[in-house]
Coordinates of C-alpha atoms and ligand atoms in Angstrom, one line a residue:
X851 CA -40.9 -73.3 34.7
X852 CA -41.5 -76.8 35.2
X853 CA -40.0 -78.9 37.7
X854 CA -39.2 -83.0 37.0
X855 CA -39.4 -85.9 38.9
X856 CA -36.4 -87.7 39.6
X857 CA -36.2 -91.3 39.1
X858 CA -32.9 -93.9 38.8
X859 CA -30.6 -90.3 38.8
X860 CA -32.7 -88.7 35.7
X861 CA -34.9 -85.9 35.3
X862 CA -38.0 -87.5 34.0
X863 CA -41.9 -86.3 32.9
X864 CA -44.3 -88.0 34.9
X865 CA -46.0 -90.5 32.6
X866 CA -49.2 -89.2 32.1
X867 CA -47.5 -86.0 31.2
X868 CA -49.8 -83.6 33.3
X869 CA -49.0 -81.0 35.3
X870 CA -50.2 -78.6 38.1
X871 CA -50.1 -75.2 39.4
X872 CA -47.5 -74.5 42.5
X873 CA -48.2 -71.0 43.8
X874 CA -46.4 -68.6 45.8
X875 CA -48.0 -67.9 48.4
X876 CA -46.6 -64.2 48.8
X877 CA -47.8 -63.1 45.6
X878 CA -50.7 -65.8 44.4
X879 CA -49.0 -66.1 41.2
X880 CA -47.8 -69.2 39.8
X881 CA -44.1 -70.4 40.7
X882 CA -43.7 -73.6 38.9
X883 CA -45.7 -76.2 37.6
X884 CA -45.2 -79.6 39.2
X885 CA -45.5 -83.2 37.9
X886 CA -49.1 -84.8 38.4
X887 CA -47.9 -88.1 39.3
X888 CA -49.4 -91.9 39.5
X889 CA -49.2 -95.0 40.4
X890 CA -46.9 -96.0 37.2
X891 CA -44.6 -92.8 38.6
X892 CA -44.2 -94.6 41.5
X893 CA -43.4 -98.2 40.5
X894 CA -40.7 -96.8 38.0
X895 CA -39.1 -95.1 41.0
X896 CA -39.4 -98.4 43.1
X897 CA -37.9 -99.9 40.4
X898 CA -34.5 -98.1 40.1
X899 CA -34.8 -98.7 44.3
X900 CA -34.7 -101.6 44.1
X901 CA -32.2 -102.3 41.7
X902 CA -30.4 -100.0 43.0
X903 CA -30.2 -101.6 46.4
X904 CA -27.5 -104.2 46.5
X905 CA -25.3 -102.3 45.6
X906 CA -25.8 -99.2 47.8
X907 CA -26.3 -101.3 50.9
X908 CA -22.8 -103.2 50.6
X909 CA -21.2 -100.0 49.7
X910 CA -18.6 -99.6 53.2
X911 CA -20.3 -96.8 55.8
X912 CA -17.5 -94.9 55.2
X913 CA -18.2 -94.3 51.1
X914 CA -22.0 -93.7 52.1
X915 CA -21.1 -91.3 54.8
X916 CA -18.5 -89.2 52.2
X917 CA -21.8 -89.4 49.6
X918 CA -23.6 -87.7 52.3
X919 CA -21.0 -85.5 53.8
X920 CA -20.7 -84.0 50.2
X921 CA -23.9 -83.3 50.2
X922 CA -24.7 -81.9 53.2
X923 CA -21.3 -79.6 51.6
X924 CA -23.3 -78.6 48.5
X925 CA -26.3 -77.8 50.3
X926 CA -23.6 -75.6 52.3
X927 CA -22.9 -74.0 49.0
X928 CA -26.3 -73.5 47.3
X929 CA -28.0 -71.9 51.0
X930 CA -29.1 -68.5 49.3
X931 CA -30.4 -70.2 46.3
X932 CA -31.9 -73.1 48.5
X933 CA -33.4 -70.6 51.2
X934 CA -34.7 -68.0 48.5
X935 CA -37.0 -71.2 46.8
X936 CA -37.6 -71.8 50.3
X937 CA -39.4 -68.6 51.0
X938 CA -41.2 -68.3 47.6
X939 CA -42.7 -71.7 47.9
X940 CA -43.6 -72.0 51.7
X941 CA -44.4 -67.8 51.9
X942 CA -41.1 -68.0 55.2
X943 CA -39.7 -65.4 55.8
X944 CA -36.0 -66.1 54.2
X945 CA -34.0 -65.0 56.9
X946 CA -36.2 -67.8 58.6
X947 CA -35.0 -70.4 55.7
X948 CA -31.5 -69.1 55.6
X949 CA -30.9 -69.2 59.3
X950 CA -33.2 -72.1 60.3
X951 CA -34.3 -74.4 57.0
X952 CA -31.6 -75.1 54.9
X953 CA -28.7 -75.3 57.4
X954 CA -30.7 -77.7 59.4
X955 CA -31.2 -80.1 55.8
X956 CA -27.7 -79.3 55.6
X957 CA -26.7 -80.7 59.4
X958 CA -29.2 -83.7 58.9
X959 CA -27.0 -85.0 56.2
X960 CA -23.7 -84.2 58.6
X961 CA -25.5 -85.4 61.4
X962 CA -26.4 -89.2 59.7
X963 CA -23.5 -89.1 57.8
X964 CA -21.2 -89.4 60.4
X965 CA -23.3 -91.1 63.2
X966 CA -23.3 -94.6 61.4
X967 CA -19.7 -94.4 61.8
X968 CA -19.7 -94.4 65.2
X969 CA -22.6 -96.9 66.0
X970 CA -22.2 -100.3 67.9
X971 CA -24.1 -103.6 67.4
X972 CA -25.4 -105.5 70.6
X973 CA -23.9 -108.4 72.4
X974 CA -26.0 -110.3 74.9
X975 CA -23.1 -112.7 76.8
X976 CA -24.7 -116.1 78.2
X977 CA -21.7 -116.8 79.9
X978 CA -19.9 -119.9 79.9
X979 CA -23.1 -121.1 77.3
X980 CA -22.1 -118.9 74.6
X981 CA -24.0 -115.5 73.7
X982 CA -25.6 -114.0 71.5
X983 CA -24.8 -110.8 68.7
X984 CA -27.5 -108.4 66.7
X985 CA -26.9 -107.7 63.1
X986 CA -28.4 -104.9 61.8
X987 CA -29.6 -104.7 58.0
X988 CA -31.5 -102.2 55.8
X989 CA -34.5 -102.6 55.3
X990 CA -34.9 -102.5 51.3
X991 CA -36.8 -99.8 49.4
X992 CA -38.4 -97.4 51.7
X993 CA -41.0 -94.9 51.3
X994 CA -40.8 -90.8 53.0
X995 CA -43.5 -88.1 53.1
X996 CA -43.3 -84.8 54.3
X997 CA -45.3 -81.9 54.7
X998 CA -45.0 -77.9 53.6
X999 CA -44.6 -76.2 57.0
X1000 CA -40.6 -77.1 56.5
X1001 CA -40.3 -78.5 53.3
X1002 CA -36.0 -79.2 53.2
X1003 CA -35.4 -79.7 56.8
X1004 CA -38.1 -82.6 57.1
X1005 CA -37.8 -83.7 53.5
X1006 CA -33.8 -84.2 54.6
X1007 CA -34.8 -85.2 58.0
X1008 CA -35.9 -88.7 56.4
X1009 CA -34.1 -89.4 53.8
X1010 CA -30.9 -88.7 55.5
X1011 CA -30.8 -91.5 57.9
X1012 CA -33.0 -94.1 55.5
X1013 CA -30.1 -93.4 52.8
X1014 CA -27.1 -93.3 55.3
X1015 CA -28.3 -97.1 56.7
X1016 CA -28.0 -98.2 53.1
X1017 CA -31.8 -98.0 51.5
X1018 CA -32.9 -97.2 48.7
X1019 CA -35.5 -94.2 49.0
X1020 CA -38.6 -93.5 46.9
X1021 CA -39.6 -89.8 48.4
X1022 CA -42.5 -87.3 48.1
X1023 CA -42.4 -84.0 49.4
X1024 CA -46.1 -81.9 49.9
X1025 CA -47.2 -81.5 46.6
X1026 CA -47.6 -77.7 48.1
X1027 CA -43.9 -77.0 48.6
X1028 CA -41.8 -79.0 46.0
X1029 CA -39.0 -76.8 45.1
X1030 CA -36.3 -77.7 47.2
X1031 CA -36.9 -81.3 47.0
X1032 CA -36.6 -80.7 43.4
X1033 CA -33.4 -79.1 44.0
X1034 CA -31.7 -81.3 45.9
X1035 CA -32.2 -83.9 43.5
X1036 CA -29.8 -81.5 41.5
X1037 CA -27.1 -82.0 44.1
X1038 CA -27.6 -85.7 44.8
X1039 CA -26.2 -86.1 41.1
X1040 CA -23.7 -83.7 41.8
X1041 CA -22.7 -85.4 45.3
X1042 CA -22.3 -88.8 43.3
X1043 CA -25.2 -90.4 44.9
X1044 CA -25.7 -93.8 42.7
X1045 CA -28.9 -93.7 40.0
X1046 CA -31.8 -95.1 41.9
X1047 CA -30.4 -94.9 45.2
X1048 CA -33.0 -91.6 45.9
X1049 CA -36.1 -90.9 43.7
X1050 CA -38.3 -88.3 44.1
X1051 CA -42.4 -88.3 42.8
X1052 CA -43.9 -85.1 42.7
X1053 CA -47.8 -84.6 42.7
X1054 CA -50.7 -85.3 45.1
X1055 CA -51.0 -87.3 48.6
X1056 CA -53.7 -89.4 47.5
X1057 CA -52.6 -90.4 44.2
X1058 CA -48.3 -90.0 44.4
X1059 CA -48.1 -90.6 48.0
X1060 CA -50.9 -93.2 48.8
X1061 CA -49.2 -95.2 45.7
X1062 CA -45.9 -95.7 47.4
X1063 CA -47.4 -96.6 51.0
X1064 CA -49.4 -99.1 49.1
X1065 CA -46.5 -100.4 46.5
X1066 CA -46.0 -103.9 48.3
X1067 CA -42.3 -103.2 47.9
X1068 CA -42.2 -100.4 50.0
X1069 CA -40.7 -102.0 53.4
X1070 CA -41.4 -99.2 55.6
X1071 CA -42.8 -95.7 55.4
X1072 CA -41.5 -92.7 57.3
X1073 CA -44.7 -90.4 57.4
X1074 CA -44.7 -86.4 58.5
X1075 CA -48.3 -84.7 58.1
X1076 CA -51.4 -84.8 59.5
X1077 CA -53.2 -87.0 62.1
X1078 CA -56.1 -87.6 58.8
X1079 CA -53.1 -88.4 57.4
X1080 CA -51.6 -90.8 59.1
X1081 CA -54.5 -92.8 60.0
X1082 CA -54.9 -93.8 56.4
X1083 CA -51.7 -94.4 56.1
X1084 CA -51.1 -96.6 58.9
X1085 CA -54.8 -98.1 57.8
X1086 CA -52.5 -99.3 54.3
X1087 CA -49.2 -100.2 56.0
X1088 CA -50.8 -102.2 58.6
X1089 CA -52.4 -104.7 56.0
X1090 CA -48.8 -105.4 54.7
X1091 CA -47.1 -105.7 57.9
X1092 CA -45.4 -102.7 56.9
X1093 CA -42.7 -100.4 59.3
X1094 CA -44.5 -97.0 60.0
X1095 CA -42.8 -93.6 61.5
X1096 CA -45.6 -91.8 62.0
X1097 CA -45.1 -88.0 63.3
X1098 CA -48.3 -85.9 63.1
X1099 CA -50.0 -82.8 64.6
X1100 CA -49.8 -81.1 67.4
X1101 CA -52.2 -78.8 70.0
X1102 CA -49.3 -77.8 72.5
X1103 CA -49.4 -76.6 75.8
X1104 CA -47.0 -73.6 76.6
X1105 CA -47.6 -73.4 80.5
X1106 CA -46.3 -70.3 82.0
X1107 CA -45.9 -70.5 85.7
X1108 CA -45.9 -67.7 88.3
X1109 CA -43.0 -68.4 89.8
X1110 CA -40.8 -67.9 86.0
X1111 CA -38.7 -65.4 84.5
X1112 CA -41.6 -63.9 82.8
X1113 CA -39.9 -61.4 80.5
X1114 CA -37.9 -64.8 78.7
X1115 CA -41.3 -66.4 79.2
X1116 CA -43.1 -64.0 77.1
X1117 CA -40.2 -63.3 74.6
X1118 CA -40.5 -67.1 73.6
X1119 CA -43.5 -67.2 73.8
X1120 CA -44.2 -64.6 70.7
X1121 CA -41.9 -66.9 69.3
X1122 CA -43.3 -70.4 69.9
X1123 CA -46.9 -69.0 68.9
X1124 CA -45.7 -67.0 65.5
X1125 CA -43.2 -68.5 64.0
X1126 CA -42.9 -69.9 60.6
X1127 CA -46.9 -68.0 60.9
X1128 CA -47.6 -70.7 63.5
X1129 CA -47.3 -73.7 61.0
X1130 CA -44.7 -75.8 62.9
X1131 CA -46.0 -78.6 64.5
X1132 CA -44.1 -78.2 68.1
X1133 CA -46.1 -74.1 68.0
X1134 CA -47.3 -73.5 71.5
X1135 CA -50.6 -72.9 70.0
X1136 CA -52.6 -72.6 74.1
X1137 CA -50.8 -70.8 76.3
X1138 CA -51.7 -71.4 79.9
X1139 CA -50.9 -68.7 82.4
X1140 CA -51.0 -68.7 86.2
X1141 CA -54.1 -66.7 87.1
X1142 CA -51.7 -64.4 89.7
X1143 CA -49.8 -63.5 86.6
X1144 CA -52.4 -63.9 83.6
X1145 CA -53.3 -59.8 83.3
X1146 CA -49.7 -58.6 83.5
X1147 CA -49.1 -61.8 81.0
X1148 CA -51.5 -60.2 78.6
X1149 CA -50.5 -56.5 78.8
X1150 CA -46.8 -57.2 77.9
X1151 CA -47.5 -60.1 75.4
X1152 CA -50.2 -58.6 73.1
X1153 CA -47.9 -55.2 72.4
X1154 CA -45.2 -57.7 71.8
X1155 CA -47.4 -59.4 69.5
X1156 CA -49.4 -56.2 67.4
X1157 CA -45.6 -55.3 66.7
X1158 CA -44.8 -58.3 64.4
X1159 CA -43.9 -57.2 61.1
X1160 CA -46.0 -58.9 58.8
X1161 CA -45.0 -58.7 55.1
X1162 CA -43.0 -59.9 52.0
X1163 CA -41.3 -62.7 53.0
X1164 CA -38.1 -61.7 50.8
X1165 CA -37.8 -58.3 52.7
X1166 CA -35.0 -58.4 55.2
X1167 CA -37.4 -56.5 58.2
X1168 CA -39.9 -59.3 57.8
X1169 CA -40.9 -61.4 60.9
X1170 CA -43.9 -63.1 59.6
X1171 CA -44.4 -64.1 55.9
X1172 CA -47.8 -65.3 54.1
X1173 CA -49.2 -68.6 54.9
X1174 CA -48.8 -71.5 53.0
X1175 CA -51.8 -71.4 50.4
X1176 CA -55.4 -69.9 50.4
X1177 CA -56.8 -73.2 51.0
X1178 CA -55.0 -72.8 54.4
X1179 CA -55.6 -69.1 55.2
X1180 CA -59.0 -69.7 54.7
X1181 CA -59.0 -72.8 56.7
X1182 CA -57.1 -70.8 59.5
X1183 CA -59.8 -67.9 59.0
X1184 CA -62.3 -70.0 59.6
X1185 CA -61.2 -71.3 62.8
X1186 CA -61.3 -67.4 64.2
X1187 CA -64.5 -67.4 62.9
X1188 CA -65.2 -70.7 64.8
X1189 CA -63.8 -69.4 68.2
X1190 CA -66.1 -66.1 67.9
X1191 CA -69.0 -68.2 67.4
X1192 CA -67.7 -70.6 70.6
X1193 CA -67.4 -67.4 72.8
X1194 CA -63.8 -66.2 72.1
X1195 CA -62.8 -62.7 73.0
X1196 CA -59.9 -62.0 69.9
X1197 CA -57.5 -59.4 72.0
X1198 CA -54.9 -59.3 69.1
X1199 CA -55.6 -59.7 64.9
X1200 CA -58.1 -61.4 63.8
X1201 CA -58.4 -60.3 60.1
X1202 CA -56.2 -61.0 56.8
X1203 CA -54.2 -58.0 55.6
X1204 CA -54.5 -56.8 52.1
X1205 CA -50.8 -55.9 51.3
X1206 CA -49.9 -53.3 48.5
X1207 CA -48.1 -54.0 45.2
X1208 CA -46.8 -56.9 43.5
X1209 CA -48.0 -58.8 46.9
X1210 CA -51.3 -57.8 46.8
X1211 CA -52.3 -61.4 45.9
X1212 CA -50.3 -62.3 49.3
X1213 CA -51.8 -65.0 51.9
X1214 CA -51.4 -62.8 55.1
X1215 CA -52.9 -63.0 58.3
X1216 CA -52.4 -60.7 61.3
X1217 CA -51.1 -62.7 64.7
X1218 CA -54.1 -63.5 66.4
X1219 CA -55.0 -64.0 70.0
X1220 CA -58.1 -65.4 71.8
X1221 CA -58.7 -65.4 75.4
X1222 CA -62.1 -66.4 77.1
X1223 CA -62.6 -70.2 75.4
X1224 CA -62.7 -73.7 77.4
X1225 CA -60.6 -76.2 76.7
X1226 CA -63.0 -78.5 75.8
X1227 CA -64.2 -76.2 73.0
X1228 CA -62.9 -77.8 69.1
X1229 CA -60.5 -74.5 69.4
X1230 CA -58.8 -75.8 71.9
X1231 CA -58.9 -79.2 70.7
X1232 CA -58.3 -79.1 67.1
X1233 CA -55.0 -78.2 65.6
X1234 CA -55.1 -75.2 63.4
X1235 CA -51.8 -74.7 62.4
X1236 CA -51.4 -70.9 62.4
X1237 CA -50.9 -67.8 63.6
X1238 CA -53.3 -68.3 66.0
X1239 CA -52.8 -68.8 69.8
X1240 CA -55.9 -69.3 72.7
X1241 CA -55.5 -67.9 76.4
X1242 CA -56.3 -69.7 79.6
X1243 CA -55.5 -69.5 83.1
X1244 CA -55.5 -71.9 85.6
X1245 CA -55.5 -72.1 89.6
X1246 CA -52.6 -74.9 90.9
X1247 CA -50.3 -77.2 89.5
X1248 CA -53.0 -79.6 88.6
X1249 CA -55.3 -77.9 87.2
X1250 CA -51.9 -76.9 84.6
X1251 CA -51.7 -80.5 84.4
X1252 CA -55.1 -81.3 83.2
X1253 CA -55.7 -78.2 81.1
X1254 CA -52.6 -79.3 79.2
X1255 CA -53.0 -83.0 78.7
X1256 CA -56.8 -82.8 77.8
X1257 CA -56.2 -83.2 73.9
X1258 CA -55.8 -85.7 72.1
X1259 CA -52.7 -84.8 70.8
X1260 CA -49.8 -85.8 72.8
X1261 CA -46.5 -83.8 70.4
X1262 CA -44.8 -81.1 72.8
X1263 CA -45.3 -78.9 75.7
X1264 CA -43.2 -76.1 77.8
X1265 CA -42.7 -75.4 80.9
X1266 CA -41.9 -71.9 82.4
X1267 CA -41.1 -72.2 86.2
X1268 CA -37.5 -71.5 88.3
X1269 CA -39.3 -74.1 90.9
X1270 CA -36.9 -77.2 90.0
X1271 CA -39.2 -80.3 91.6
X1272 CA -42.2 -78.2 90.1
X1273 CA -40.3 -78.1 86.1
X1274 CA -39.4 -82.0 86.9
X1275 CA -42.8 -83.1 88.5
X1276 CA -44.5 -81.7 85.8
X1277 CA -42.4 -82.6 82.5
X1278 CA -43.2 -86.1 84.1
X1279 CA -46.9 -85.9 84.1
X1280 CA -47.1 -84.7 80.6
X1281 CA -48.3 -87.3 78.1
X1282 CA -46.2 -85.8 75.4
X1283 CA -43.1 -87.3 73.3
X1284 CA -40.7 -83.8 73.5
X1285 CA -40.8 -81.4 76.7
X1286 CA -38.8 -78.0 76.9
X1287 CA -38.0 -76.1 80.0
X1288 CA -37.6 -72.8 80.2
X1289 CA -36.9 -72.6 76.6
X1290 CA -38.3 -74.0 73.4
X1291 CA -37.5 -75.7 70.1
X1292 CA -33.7 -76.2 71.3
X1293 CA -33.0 -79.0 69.2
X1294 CA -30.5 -81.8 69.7
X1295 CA -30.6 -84.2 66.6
X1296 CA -29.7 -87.4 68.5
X1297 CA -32.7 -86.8 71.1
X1298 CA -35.8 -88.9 70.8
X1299 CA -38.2 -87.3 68.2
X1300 CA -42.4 -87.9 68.2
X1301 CA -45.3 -87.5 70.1
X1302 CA -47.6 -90.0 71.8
X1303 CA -51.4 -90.4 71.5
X1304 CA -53.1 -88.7 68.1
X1305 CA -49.8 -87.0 67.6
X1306 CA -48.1 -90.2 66.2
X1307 CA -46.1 -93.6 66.4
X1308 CA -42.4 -93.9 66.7
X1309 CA -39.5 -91.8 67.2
X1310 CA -37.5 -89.9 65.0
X1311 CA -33.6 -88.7 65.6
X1312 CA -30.3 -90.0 66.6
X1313 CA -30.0 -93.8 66.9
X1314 CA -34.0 -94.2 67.2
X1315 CA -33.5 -93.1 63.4
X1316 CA -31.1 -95.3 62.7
X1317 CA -32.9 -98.5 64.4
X1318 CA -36.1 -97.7 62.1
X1319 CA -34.6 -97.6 59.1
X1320 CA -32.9 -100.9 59.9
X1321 CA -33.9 -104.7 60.6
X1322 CA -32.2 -106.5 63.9
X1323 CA -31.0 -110.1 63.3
X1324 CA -30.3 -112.3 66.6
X1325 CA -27.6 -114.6 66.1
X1326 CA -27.6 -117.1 68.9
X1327 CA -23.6 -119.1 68.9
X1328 CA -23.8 -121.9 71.6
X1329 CA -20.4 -122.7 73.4
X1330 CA -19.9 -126.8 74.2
X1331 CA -18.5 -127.1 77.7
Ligands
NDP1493 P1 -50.8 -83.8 55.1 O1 -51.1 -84.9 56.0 O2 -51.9 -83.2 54.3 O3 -49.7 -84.1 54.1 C1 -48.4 -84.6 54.4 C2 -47.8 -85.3 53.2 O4 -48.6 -86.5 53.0 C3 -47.8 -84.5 51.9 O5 -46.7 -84.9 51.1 C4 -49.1 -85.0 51.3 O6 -49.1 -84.8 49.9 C5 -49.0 -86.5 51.6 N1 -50.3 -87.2 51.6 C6 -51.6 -86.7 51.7 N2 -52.5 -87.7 51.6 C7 -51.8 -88.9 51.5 C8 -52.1 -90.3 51.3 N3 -53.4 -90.7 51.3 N4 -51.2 -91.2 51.2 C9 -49.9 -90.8 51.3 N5 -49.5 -89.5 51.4 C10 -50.4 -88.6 51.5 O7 -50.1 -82.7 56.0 P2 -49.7 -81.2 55.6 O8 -48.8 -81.2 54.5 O9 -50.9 -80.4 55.6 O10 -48.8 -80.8 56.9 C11 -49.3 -80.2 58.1 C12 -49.4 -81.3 59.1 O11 -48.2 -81.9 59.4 C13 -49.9 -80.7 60.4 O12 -50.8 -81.5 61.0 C14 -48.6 -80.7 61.3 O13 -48.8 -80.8 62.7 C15 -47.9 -82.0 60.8 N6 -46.5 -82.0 61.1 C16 -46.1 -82.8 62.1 C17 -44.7 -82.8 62.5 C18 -44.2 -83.7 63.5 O14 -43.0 -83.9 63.5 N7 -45.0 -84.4 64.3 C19 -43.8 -81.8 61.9 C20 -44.4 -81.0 60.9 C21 -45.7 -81.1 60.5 P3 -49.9 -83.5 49.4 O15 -49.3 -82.3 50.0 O16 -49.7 -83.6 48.0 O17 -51.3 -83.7 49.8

C-alpha cells in the first residue's frame, strides 16, 4: 500500500515518483510505502496555499469553525481505525492511541474551532485624544512539522489553530509516522475543507521539510522535533525574517520530595518515565529523590517497573509497545551502553527483548533504570528519548534546585511535595516553560505550551496559538478636541 500526498484537495504522486519503506515497528515489516518528496512537492503545495488563501481567510469564523467542528466529528467517528494506524506505525500501545492520541487530535480541532469564536481584539483608550484598536490578520501560507512520538495529536496540534485563524497550511508529518496524517487528509475532503486550504508532503526532513521552511512564501513555521532540529531550522527562518514556533526536547526533572504522598508519587512516576516507551518529550526521564526517602523510593518503584507488560502493541494487556524504529532502539541502546561505560549501576532492564511469533522482528526494550551517575555526565544531560530513566538523590531544597536546572534543556519538571510554600517556591525557581505539581501531564489546551533554553522558542496552546498564527495591526484614530 502506498500512501499519497495531498496537494490543493487531491491525492497526488510526488513528482519524482519515488518512494520509501515505512515500517512497523512491532513486527519490522513494511506498512506502507511513503512518497519521497522534493522541493517541486513543496512549491506545488504552496501553490494551492496560496491560492487558496483569500478565500479561506475571508470565509466568516463561524463557517471555519463548522469546517473544523466537522472534523474534529469525523475524527470522532474513524477513532478505531485512526488509533489502530496509530499503533502500527508509532509501535503505541492502542489503548494508548484510542484513549490518549486520537481523541486529543480530535479535541484540538474542537478546541480551535470554537475558541476563535470567542476571542477579543485590543483597545488601548488615550482618552479625550482618541485610542487606539489591534487588528488581527493571518499570516498567509504557513509551514508545520511534527515528529513521531505522537504523530495525530501534534500533527493536529498545528494545523488546528494555523487553519482556524484563516491560513493556508503546507504540513509534514515525521517521515517515520505518516499514516494518520495521511488519513486525515481523507476526512478534510470529507469535512468540506476547501482544495488547497491544507496540503500535506510526505518524505524526508531534510529534503520535504527543509524545502518548506526555506520556500520564501512560507510566512511562518510551527516546528516540533528535535533541538538539531530546530537550530537549522531557525538557522533558515531567521535569514527571511520568518515567524518560528519552535518546541523541542526535553531532559526533565521529576523531583520527589520527602515530605509527598509517595505511593501517588511513585504510581506517576512509572508513568511519566514509561509511557508511550518514554518517547514523549514532557517524560520525567531523571528522577530526583530526597536521600531520607531514596531506598524505600527504589524498593517500591523498580517492582512496579519489572512488572510492565511489554509486548504487541495491538494486544489489549499491553502497557509498553515497541519503540519507534531500529535506528531509535539502537540509538536508545546505545545510551545504556554509554551510562555503563560512565559508571551507571542499571537496577531495572537494560537489554532488548526478542518476542515470539509474528513480532519477532519487534523493536522492544525492557524499562530500564540507572542509579549511581552525576548529573554532569552526557546521560544526564543528553535527551534519549526512551524507556530509560537515571536516579539521583539530593540533600535540601537547593541542591533539588540545582540538580534539576543543570541541563540545557529548559521543557517540564514535577514536583512531589504536600509543603505548599516548598511546591510554590520551587515551581518558581525552575527555568522551565510547563511545571506539574503533584501530578503530571494534566493537560489544559488553553495553558501556555513550550519550554525555555535548548528546549525551544514560543508558546504553543490557547490564545498564545492563536496570536502566532496571526499578524497584529495598530490602528491609531486621533480625536480633535
Ligand atoms: P526530528 O527533529 O528529527 O524531526 C521532527 C520533524 O522535522 C520531522 O517531521 C522531520 O522529518 C523534520 N525534519 C528533520 N530535518 C528537517 C529539516 N532540516 N528541515 C525541516 N524539517 C526537518 O525529531 P523527531 O521526529 O526525532 O522527534 C523527536 C524529538 O521531538 C525529540 O527531541 C522530542 O523531545 C521532540 N519533541 C518535542 C516536543 C515539544 O513539545 N517540545 C513534543 C514532542 C517531541 P523526518 O522525520 O522525515 O526526518
Amino acid at each position: 500500500m502506498r500512501i499519497k500526498n495531498f496537494i490543493n484537495g487531491e491525492f497526488v504522486e510526488p513528482i519524482g515518483g519515488k518512494y520509501f519503506d515505512n515500517i512497523d515497528p512491532s513486527t519490522g515489516q513494511v506498512f506502507y510505502q511513503v512518497p519521497d518528496s522534493y522541493s517541486e512537492d513543496v512549491a506545488k503545495a504552496v501553490e494551492a496555499a496560496k491560492n487558496a488563501f483569500p478565500q479561506w481567510a475571508s470565509t466568516p469564523a463561524a463557517k471555519r469553525s463548522a469546517i473544523l467542528m466537522k472534523l474534529s466529528n469525523l475524527i470522532e467517528k474513524n477513532l478505531d481505525r485512526l488509533a489502530l494506524s496509530e499503533s502500527k506505525d508509532n509501535g503505541k500501545p492502542l489503548k494508548l492511541a484510542t484513549t490518549v492520541d486520537i481523541p486529543r487530535a480530535r479535541d484540538n480541532f474542537s478546541f480551535f474551532a470554537t475558541a476563535i469564536l470567542h476571542t477579543e481584539n485590543a483597545m488601548h483608550d488615550m482618552g479625550q485624544s482618541g485610542f487606539n484598536y489591534t487588528l488581527r490578520s493571518p499570516l498567509g501560507v504557513v509551514g508545520c512539522i511534527s515528529p513521531w512520538n505522537l504523530p495525530l495529536y501534534l500533527f493536529s496540534w498545528k494545523i488546528a489553530p494555523a487553519l482556524a485563524t484563516g491560513n493556508c497550511v503546507v504540513a509534514k508529518p515525521s517521515e517515520v509516522t505518516p499514516v494518520t496524517a495521511f488519513l486525515l487528509s481523507e476526512l478534510c475532503n470529507e469535512a468540506g475543507l476547501p482544495p488547497g486550504v491544507l496540503n500535506i508532503v510526505h518524505g524526508y526532513g531534510h529534503t520535504a521539510g527543509q524545502a518548506i521552511v526555506e520556500h520564501p512564501e512560507t510566512k511562518a513555521i510551527s516546528f516540533t522535533g528535535g533541538t538539531a532540529t530546530g537550530k537549522i531550522i531557525a538557522g533558515i527562518a531567521a535569514q527571511q525574517f520568518k515567524k518560528t514556533s519552535l518546541e523541542l526536547g526535553g531532559k526533565n526533572a521529576n523531583i520527589i520530595f520527602a515530605d509527598c504522598d509517595l505511593e501517588e508519587a511513585i504510581k506517576t512516576s512509572v508513568k511519566s518515565s514509561f509511557a508511550n516507551q518514554g518517547q514523549i518529550c514532557l517524560c520525567g526521564s531523571r528522577i530526583l529523590i530526597h536521600e531520607d526517602i531514596y531506598q524505600d523510593f527504589v524498593e517500591k518503584f523498580i517492582p512496579l517497573v519489572k512488572n510492565l507488560r511489554v509486548g504487541n502493541p495491538q494486544a489489549p494487556d499491553t502497557q509498553i509497545g515497541a519503540l519507534v524504529s531500529k535506528p531509535h532502539l539502537e540509538k536508545v541502546l546505545s545510551y545504556i551502553d554509554l551510562a555503563r561505560s560512565e559508571g551507571g549501576k542499571v537496577i531495572a532492564g537494560g537489554n532488548r527483548i526478542k518476542l515470539e511469533g509474528p513480532q519477532a522482528g519487534g523493536f522492544y526494550l525492557e524499562p530500564t533504570v540507572i542509579e549511581g551517575l552525576s548529573n554532569t555526565c552526557r546521560t544526564n544531560q543528553e535527551e534519549i528519548f526512551g524507556p530509560v530513566v537515571t536516579l539521583q538523590s539530593f540533600r535540601n531544597d537547593e541542591e533539588a534546585l540545582a540538580l534539576a536546572n543543570g541541563t540545557p534543556y529548559g521543557l517540564s519538571a514535577t514536583v512531589w511535595t504536600k509543603n505548599l510554600d516548598r511546591a510554590h517556591r520551587i515551581a518558581a525557581n525552575l527555568d522551565v516553560g510547563i511545571v506539574w505539581v503533584n501530578c503530571w501531564l494534566v493537560r489544559d489546551l488553553r495553558t501556555p505550551f513550550g519550554g525555555s533554553k535548548a528546549s525551544g522558542m514560543g508558546r504553543e496552546g490557547g490564545i498564545y496559538a492563536l496570536n502566532f498564527f496571526t499578524e497584529p495591526k495598530n490602528i491609531c484614530i486621533k480625536l480633535n478636541p
